[in-house]
PDB file of C-alpha atoms in Angstrom:
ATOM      1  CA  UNK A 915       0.000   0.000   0.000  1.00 89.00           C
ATOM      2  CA  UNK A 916       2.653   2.353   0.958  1.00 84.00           C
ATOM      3  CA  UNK A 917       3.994   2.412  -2.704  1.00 89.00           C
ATOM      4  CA  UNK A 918       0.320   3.013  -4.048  1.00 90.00           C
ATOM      5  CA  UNK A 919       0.080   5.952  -1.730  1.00 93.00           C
ATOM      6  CA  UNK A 920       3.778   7.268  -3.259  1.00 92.00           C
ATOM      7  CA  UNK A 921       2.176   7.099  -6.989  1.00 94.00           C
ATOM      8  CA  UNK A 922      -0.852   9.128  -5.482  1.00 97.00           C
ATOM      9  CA  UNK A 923       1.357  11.353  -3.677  1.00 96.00           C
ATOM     10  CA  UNK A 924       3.529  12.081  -7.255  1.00 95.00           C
ATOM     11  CA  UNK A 925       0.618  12.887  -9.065  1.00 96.00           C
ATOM     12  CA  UNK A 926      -0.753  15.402  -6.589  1.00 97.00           C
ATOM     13  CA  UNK A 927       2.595  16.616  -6.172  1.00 96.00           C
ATOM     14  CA  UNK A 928       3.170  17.546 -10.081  1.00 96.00           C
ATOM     15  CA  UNK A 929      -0.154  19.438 -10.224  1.00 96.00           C
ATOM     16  CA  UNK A 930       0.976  21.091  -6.703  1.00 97.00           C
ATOM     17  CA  UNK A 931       3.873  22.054  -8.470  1.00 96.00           C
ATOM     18  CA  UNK A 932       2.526  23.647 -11.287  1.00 96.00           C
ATOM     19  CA  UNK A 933      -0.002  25.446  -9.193  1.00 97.00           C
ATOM     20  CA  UNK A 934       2.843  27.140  -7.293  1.00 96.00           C
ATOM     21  CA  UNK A 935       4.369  28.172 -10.068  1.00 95.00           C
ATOM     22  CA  UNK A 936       1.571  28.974 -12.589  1.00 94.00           C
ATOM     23  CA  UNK A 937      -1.574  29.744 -10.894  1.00 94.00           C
ATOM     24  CA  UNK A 938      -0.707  31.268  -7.650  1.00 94.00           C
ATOM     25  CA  UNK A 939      -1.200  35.017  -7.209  1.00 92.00           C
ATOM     26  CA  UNK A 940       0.361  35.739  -4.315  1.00 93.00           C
ATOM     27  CA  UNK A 941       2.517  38.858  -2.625  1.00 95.00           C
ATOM     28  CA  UNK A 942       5.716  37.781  -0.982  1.00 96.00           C
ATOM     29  CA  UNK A 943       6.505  36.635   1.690  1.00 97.00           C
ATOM     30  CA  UNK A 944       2.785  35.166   1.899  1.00 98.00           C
ATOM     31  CA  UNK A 945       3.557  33.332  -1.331  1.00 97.00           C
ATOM     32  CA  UNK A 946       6.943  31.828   0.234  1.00 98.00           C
ATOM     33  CA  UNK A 947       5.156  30.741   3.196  1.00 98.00           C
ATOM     34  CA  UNK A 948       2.404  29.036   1.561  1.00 98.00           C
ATOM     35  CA  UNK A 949       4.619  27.240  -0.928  1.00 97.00           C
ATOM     36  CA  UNK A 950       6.921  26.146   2.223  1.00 98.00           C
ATOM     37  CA  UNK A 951       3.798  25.007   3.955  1.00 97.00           C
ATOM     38  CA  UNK A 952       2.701  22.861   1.283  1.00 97.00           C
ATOM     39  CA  UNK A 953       5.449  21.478   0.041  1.00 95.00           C
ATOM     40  CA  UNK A 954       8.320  19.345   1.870  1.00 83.00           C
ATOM     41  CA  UNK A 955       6.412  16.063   2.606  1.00 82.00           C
ATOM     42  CA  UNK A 956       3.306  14.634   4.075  1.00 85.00           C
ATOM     43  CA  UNK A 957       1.247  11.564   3.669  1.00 90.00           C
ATOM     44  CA  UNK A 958      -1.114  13.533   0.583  1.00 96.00           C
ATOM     45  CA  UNK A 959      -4.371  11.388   2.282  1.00 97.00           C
ATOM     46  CA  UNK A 960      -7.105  13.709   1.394  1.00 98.00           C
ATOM     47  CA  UNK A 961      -5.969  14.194  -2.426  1.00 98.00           C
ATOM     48  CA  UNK A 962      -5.314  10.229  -2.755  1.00 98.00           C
ATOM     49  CA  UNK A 963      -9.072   9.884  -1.376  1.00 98.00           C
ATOM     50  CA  UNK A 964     -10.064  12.447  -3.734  1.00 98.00           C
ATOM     51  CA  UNK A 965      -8.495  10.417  -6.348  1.00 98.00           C
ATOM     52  CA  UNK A 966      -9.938   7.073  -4.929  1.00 98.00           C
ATOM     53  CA  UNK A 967     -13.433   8.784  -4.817  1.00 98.00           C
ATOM     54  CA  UNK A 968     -13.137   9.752  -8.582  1.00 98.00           C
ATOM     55  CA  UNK A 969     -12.116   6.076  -9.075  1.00 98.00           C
ATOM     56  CA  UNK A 970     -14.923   4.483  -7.471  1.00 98.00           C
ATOM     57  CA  UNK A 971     -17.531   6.444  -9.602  1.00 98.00           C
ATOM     58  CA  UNK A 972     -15.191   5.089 -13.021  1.00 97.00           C
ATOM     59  CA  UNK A 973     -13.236   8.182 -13.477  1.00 98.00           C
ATOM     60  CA  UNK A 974      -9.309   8.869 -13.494  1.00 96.00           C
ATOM     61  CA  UNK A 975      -7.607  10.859 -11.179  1.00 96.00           C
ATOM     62  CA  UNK A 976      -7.327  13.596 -14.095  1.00 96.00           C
ATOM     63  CA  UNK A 977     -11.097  14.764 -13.859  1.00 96.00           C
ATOM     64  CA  UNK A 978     -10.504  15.467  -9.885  1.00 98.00           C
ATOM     65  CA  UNK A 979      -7.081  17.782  -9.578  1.00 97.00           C
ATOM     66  CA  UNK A 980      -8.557  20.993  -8.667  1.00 97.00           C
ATOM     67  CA  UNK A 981     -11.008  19.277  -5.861  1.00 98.00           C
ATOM     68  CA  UNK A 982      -7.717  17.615  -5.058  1.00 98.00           C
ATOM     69  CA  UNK A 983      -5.617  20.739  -4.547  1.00 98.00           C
ATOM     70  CA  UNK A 984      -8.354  22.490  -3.019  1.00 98.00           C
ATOM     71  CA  UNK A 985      -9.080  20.080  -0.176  1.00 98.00           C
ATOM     72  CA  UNK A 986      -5.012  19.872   0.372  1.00 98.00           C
ATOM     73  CA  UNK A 987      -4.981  23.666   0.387  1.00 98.00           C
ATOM     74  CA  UNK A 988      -7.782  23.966   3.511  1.00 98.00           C
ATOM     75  CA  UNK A 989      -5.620  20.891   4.846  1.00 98.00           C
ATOM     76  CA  UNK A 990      -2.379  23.157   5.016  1.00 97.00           C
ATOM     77  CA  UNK A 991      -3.849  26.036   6.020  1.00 98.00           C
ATOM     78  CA  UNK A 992      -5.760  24.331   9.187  1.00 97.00           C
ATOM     79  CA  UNK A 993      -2.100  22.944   9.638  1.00 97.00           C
ATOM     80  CA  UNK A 994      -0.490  26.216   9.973  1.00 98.00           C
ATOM     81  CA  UNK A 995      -3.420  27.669  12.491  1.00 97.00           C
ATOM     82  CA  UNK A 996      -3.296  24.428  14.314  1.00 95.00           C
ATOM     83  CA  UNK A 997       0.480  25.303  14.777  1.00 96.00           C
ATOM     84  CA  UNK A 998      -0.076  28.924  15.965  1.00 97.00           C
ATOM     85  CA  UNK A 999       0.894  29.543  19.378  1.00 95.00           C
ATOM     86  CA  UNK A1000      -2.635  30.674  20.212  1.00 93.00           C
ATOM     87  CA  UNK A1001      -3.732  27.116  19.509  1.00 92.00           C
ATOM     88  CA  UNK A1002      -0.891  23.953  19.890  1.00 90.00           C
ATOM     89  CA  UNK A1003       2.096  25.775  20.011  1.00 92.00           C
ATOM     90  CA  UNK A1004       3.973  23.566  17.807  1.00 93.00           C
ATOM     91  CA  UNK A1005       7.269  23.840  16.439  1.00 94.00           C
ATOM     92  CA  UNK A1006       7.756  21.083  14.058  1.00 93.00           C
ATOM     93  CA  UNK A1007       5.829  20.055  10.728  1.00 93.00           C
ATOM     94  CA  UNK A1008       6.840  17.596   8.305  1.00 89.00           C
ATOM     95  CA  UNK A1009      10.083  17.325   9.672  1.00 90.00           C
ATOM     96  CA  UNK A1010      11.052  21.553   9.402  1.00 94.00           C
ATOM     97  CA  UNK A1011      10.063  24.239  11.705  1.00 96.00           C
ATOM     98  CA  UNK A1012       6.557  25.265  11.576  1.00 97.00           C
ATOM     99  CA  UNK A1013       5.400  28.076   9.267  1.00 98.00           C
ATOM    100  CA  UNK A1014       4.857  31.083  12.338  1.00 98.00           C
ATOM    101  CA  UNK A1015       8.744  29.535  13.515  1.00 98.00           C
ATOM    102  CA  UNK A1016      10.081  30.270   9.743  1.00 98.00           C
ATOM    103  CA  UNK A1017       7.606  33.137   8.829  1.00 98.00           C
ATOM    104  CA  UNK A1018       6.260  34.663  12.035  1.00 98.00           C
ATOM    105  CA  UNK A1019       3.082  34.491  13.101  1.00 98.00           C
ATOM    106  CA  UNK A1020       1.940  37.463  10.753  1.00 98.00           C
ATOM    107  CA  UNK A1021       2.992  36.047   7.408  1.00 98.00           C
ATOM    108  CA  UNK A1022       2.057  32.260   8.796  1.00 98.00           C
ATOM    109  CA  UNK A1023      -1.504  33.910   9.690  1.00 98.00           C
ATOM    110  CA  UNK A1024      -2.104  35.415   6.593  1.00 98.00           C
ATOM    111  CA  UNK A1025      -0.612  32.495   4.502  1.00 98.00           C
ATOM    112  CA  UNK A1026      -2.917  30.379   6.000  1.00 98.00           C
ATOM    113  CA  UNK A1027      -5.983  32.522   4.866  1.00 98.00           C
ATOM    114  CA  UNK A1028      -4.722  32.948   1.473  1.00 98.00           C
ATOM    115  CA  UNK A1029      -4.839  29.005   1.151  1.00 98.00           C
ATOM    116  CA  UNK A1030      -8.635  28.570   2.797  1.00 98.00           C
ATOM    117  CA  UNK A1031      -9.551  31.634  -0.219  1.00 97.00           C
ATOM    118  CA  UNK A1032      -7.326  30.086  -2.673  1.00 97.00           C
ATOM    119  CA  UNK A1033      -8.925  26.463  -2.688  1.00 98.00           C
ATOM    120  CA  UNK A1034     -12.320  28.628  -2.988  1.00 97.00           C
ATOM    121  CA  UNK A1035     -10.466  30.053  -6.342  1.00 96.00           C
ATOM    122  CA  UNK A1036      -9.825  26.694  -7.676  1.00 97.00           C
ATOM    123  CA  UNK A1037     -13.173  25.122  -7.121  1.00 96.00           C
ATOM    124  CA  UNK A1038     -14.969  27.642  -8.164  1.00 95.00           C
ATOM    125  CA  UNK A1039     -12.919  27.913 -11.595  1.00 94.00           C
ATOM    126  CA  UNK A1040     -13.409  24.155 -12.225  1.00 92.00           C
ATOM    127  CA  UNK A1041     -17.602  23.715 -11.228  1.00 94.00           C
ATOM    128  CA  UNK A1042     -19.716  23.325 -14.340  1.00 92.00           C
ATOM    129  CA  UNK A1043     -22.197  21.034 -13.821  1.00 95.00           C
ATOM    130  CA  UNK A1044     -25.010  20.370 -10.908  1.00 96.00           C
ATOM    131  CA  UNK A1045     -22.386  17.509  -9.464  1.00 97.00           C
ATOM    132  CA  UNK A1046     -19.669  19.816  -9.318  1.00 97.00           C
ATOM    133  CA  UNK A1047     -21.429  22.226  -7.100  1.00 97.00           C
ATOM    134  CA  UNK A1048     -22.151  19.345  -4.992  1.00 97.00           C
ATOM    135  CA  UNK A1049     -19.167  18.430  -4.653  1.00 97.00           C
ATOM    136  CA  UNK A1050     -17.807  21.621  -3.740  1.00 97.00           C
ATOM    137  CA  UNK A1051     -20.731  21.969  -1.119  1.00 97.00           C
ATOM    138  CA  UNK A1052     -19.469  18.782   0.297  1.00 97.00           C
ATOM    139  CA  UNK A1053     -15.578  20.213   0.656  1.00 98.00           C
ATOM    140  CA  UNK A1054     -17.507  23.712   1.851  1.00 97.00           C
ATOM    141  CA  UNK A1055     -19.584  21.850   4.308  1.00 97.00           C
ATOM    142  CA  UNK A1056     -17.214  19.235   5.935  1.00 98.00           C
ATOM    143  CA  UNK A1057     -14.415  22.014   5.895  1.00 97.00           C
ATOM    144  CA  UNK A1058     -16.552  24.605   8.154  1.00 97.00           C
ATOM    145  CA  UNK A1059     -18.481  24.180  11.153  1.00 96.00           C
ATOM    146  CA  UNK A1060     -20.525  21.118  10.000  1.00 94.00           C
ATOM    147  CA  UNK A1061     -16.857  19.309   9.899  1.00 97.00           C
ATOM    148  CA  UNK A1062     -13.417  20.570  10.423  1.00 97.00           C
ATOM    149  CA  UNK A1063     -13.752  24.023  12.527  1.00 97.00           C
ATOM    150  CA  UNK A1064     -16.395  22.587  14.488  1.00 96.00           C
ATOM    151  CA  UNK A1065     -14.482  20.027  16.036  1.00 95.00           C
ATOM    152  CA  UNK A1066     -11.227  22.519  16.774  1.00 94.00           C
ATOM    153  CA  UNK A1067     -14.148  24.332  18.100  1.00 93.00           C
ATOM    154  CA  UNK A1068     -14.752  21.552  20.808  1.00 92.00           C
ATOM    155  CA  UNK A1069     -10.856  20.657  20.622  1.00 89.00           C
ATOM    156  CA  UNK A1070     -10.135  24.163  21.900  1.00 87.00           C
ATOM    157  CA  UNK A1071     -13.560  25.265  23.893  1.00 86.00           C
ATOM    158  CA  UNK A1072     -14.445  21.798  25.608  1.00 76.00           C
ATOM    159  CA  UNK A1073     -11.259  19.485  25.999  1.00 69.00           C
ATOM    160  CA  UNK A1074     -10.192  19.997  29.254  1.00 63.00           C
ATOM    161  CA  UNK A1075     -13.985  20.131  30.742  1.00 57.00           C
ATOM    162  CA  UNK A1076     -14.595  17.707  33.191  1.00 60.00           C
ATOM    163  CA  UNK A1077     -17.730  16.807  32.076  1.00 63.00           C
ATOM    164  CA  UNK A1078     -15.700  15.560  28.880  1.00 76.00           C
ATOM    165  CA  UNK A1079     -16.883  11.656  28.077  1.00 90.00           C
ATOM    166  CA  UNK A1080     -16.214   9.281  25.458  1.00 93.00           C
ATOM    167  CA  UNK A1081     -19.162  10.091  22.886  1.00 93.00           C
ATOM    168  CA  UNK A1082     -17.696  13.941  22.887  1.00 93.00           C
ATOM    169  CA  UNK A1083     -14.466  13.034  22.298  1.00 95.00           C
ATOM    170  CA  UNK A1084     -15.534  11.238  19.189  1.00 96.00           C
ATOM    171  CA  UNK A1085     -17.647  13.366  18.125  1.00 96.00           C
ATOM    172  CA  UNK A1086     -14.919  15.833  17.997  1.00 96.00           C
ATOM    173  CA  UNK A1087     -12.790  13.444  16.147  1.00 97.00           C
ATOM    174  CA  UNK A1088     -15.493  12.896  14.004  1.00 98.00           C
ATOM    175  CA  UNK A1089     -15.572  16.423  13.065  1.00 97.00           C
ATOM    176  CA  UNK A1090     -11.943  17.682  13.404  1.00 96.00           C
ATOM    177  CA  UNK A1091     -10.488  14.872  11.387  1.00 97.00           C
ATOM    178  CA  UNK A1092     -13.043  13.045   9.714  1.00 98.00           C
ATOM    179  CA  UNK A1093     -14.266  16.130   8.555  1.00 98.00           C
ATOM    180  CA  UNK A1094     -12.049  16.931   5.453  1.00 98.00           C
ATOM    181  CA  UNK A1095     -11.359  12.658   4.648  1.00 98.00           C
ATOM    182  CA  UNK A1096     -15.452  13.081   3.868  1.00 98.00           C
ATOM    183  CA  UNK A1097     -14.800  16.466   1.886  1.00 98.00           C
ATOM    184  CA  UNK A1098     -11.723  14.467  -0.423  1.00 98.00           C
ATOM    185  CA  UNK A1099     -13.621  11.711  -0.909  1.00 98.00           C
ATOM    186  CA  UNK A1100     -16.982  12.523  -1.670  1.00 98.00           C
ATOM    187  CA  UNK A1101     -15.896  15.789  -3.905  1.00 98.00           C
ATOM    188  CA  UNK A1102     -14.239  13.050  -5.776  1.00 98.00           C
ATOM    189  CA  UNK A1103     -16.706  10.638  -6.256  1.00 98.00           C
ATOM    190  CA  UNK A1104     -20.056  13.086  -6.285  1.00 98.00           C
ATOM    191  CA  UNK A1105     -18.024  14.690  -9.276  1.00 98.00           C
ATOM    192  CA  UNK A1106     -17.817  11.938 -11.006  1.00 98.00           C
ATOM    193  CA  UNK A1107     -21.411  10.942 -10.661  1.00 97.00           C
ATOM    194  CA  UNK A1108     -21.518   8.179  -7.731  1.00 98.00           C
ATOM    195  CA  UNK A1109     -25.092   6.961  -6.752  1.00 98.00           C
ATOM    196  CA  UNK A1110     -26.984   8.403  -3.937  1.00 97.00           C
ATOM    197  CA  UNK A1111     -26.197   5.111  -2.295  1.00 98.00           C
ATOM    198  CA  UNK A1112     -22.786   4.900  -2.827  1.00 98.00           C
ATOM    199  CA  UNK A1113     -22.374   8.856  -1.730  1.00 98.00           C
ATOM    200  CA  UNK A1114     -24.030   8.148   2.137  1.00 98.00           C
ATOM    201  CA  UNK A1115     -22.108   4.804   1.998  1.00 98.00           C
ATOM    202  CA  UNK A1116     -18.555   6.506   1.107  1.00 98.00           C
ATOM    203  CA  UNK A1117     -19.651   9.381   3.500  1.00 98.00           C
ATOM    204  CA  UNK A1118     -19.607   6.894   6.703  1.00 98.00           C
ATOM    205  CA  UNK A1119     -16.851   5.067   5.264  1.00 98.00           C
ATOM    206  CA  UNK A1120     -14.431   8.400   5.607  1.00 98.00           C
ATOM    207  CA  UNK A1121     -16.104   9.242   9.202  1.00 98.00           C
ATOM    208  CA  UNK A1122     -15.146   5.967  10.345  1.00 98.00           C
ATOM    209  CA  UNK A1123     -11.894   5.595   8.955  1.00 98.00           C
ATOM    210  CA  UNK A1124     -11.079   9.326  10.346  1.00 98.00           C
ATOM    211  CA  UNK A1125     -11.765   8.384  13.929  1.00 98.00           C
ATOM    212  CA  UNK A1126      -9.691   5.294  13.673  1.00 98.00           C
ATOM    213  CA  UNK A1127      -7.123   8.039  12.021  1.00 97.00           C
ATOM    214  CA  UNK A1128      -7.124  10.092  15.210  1.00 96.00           C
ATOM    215  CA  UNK A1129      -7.207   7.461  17.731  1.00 97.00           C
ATOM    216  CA  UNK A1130      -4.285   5.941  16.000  1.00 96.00           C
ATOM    217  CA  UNK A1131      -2.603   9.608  15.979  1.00 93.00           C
ATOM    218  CA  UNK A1132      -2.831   9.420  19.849  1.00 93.00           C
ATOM    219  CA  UNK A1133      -1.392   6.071  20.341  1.00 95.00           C
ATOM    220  CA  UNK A1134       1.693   7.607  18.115  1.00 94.00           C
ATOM    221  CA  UNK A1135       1.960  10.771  19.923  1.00 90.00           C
ATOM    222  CA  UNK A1136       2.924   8.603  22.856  1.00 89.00           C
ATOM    223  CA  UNK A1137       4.452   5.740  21.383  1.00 89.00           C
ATOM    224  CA  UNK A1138       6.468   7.456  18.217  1.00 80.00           C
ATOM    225  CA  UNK A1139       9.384  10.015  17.604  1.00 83.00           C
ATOM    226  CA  UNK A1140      10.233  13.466  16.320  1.00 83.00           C
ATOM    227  CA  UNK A1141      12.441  11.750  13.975  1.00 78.00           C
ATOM    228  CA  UNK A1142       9.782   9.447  12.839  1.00 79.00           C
ATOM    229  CA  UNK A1143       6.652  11.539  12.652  1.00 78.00           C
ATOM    230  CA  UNK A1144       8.314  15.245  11.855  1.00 79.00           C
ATOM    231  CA  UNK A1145       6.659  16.527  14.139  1.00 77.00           C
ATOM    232  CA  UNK A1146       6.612  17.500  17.876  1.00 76.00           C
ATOM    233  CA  UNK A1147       5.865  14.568  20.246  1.00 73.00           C
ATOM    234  CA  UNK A1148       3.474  14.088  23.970  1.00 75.00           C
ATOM    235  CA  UNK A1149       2.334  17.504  23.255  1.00 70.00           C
ATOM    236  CA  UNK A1150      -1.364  16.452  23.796  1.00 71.00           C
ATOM    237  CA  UNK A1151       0.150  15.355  27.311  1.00 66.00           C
ATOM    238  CA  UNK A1152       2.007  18.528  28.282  1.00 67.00           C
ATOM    239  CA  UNK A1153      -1.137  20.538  26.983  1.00 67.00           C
ATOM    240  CA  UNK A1154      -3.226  18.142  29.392  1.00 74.00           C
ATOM    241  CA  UNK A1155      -5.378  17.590  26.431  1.00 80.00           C
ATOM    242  CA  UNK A1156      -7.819  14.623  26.589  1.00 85.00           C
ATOM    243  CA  UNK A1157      -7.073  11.898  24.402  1.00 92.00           C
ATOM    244  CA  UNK A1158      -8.713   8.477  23.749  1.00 94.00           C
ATOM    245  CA  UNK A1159      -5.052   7.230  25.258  1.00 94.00           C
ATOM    246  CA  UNK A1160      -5.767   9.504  28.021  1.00 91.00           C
ATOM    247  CA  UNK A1161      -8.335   8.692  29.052  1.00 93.00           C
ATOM    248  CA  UNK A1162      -8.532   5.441  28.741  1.00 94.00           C
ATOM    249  CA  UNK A1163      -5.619   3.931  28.089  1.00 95.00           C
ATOM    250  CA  UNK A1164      -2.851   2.655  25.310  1.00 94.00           C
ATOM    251  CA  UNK A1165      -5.015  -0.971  25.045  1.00 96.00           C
ATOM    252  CA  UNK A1166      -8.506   0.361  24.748  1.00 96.00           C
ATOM    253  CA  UNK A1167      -7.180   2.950  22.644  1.00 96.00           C
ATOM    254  CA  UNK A1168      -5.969   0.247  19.888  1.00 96.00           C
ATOM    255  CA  UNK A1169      -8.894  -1.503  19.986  1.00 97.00           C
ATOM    256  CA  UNK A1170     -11.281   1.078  19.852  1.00 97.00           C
ATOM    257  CA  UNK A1171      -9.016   1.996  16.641  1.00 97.00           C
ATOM    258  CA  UNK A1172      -9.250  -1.529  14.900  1.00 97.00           C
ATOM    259  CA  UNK A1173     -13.037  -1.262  15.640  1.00 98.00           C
ATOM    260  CA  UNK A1174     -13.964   1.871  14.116  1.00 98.00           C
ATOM    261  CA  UNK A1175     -11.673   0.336  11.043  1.00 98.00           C
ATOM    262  CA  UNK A1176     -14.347  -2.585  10.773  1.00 97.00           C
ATOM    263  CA  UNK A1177     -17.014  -0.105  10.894  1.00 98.00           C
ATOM    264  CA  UNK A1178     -15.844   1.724   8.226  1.00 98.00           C
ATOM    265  CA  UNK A1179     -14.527  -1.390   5.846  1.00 98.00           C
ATOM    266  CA  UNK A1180     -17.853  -3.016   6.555  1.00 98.00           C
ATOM    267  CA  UNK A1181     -19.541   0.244   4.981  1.00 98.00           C
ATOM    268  CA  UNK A1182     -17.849  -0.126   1.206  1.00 98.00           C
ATOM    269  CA  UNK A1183     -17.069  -4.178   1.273  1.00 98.00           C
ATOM    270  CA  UNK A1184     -20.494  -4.754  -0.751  1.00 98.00           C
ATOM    271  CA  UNK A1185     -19.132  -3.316  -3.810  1.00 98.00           C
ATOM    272  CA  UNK A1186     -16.454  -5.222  -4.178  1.00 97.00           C
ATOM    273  CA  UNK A1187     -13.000  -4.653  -6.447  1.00 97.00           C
ATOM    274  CA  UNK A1188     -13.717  -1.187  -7.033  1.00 96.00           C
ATOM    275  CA  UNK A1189     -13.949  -0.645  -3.035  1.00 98.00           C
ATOM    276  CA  UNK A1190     -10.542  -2.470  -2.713  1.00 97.00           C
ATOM    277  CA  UNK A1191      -7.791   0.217  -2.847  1.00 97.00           C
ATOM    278  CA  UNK A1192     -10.415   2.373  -0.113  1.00 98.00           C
ATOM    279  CA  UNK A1193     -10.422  -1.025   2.553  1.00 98.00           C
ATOM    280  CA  UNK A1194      -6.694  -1.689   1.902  1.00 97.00           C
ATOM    281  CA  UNK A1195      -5.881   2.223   2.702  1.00 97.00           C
ATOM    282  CA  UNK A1196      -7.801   1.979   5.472  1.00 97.00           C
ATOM    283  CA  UNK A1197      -6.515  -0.713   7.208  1.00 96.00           C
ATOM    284  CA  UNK A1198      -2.792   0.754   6.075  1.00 96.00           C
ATOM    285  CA  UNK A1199      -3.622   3.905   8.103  1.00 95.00           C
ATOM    286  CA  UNK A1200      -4.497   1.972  11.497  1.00 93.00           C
ATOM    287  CA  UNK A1201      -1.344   0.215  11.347  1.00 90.00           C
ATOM    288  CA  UNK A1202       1.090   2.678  10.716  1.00 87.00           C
ATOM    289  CA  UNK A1203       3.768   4.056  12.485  1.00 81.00           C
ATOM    290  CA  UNK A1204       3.806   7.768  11.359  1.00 80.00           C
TER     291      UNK A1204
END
């Protein structure tokens, strides 16, 4: 799988590329710091779902680029806020100081709301038909307070309550990080003309799979490296954030992420070979180590 994911990651990388070169109208240093922010490494998960979503509904990866590179642009800019010191602090990303540690926090601030208006750009420069604009509701939707910003909502707001219990905690997760794996891959396959069917089923799929995500993000933030991940390590613990390790330890922790991997392969296994490359990523994702 992990070599599937590389050919995935080259082919978002080349149309990346040529957006940063081509496309991108953008003042320096803002320009600098959103090209060093999105460049330099990580995983590429939400394109390659994009890509997998297009897939699923019979398409090639071709028809989906600009959903692709607009759901990676939100990614990197909720990476660079996420780093702020007004919300985690953190130093390290991807193996290189964090954009506000290169940039300041100015330049990191505003490159971070250039991306979030950029992917806007892009989608709405590629939507012409009725399943475009639903798919760029979707990445609206699941990016916002419905998804992503509502669960750094609860992540920042609620965490530390002690009224804080199991179903919040996944419900945050199922925001925060689920949020934008249901934007990639139902952009990608409502674009391409999935079935209503297929859509909800794909849409529980990505929850799923992003709580099993987090969980396993957890178990590494307490078990893994700097070295390893590229990025800063325990800092859920020294922010005495609450964590499904946390709270309820490294064993329930792994099997509540192997669980909510079932639940989401047992979502997509009815269709078959054309779910394959979905249930094999998933199951990848639970069992790696950064």
């Amino acid at each position: 799988m992990k070599d599937i994911i590389g050919v995935y990651a080259g082919i978002f990388n080349a149309t990346l590329d040529d957006y940063l070169m081509r496309r991108l109208d953008c003042p320096s240093p803002v320009k600098e710091a959103v090209a060093y922010a999105m460049t330099g490494g990580g995983k590429r998960l939400r394109p390659m779902l994009c890509y997998l979503g297009a897939e699923f509904a019979g398409k090639s990866c071709e028809e989906v680029q600009d959903f692709a590179l607009a759901v990676e642009l939100i990614h990197g800019y909720s990476l660079i806020h996420d780093d702020l010191p007004c919300m985690d602090n953190d130093t390290l990303r991807r193996g290189k100081p964090t954009t506000h540690v290169k940039f300041g926090e100015a330049v990191a601030l505003l490159a971070g709301d250039a991306m979030l208006n950029s992917a806007f750009e892009v989608l709405l420069e590629t939507v012409n038909s009725s399943r475009d604009v639903l798919a760029a509701s979707y990445i609206a939707k699941y990016a916002g307070t419905t998804g992503m910003i509502g669960g750094q909502c609860m992540d920042v707001t609620e965490n530390n309550g002690s009224g804080y219990d199991e179903n919040a905690l996944l419900s945050m997760y199922s925001k925060k990080t689920s949020g934008l794996l249901i934007a990639a891959l139902l952009s990608g396959a409502v674009s391409c003309g999935c079935s209503k069917e297929e859509e909800i089923d794909l849409l529980n799929f990505a929850d799923y799979m992003g709580v099993a995500y987090q969980i396993t993000d957890d178990i590494l933030d307490c078990t893994s490296t700097e070295a390893v991940l590229g990025k800063n390590v325990k800092s859920d613990e020294k922010s005495d954030k609450k964590t499904y390790v946390a709270m309820f330890g490294m064993k329930e922790a792994e099997k509540k992420a192997k669980d909510f991997t079932m639940r989401a392969v047992s979502c997509i296994s009815k269709y078959g070979e054309k779910a394959d490359k979905l249930i094999q990523l998933c199951h990848y994702l639970v069992g790696r180590n950064y």
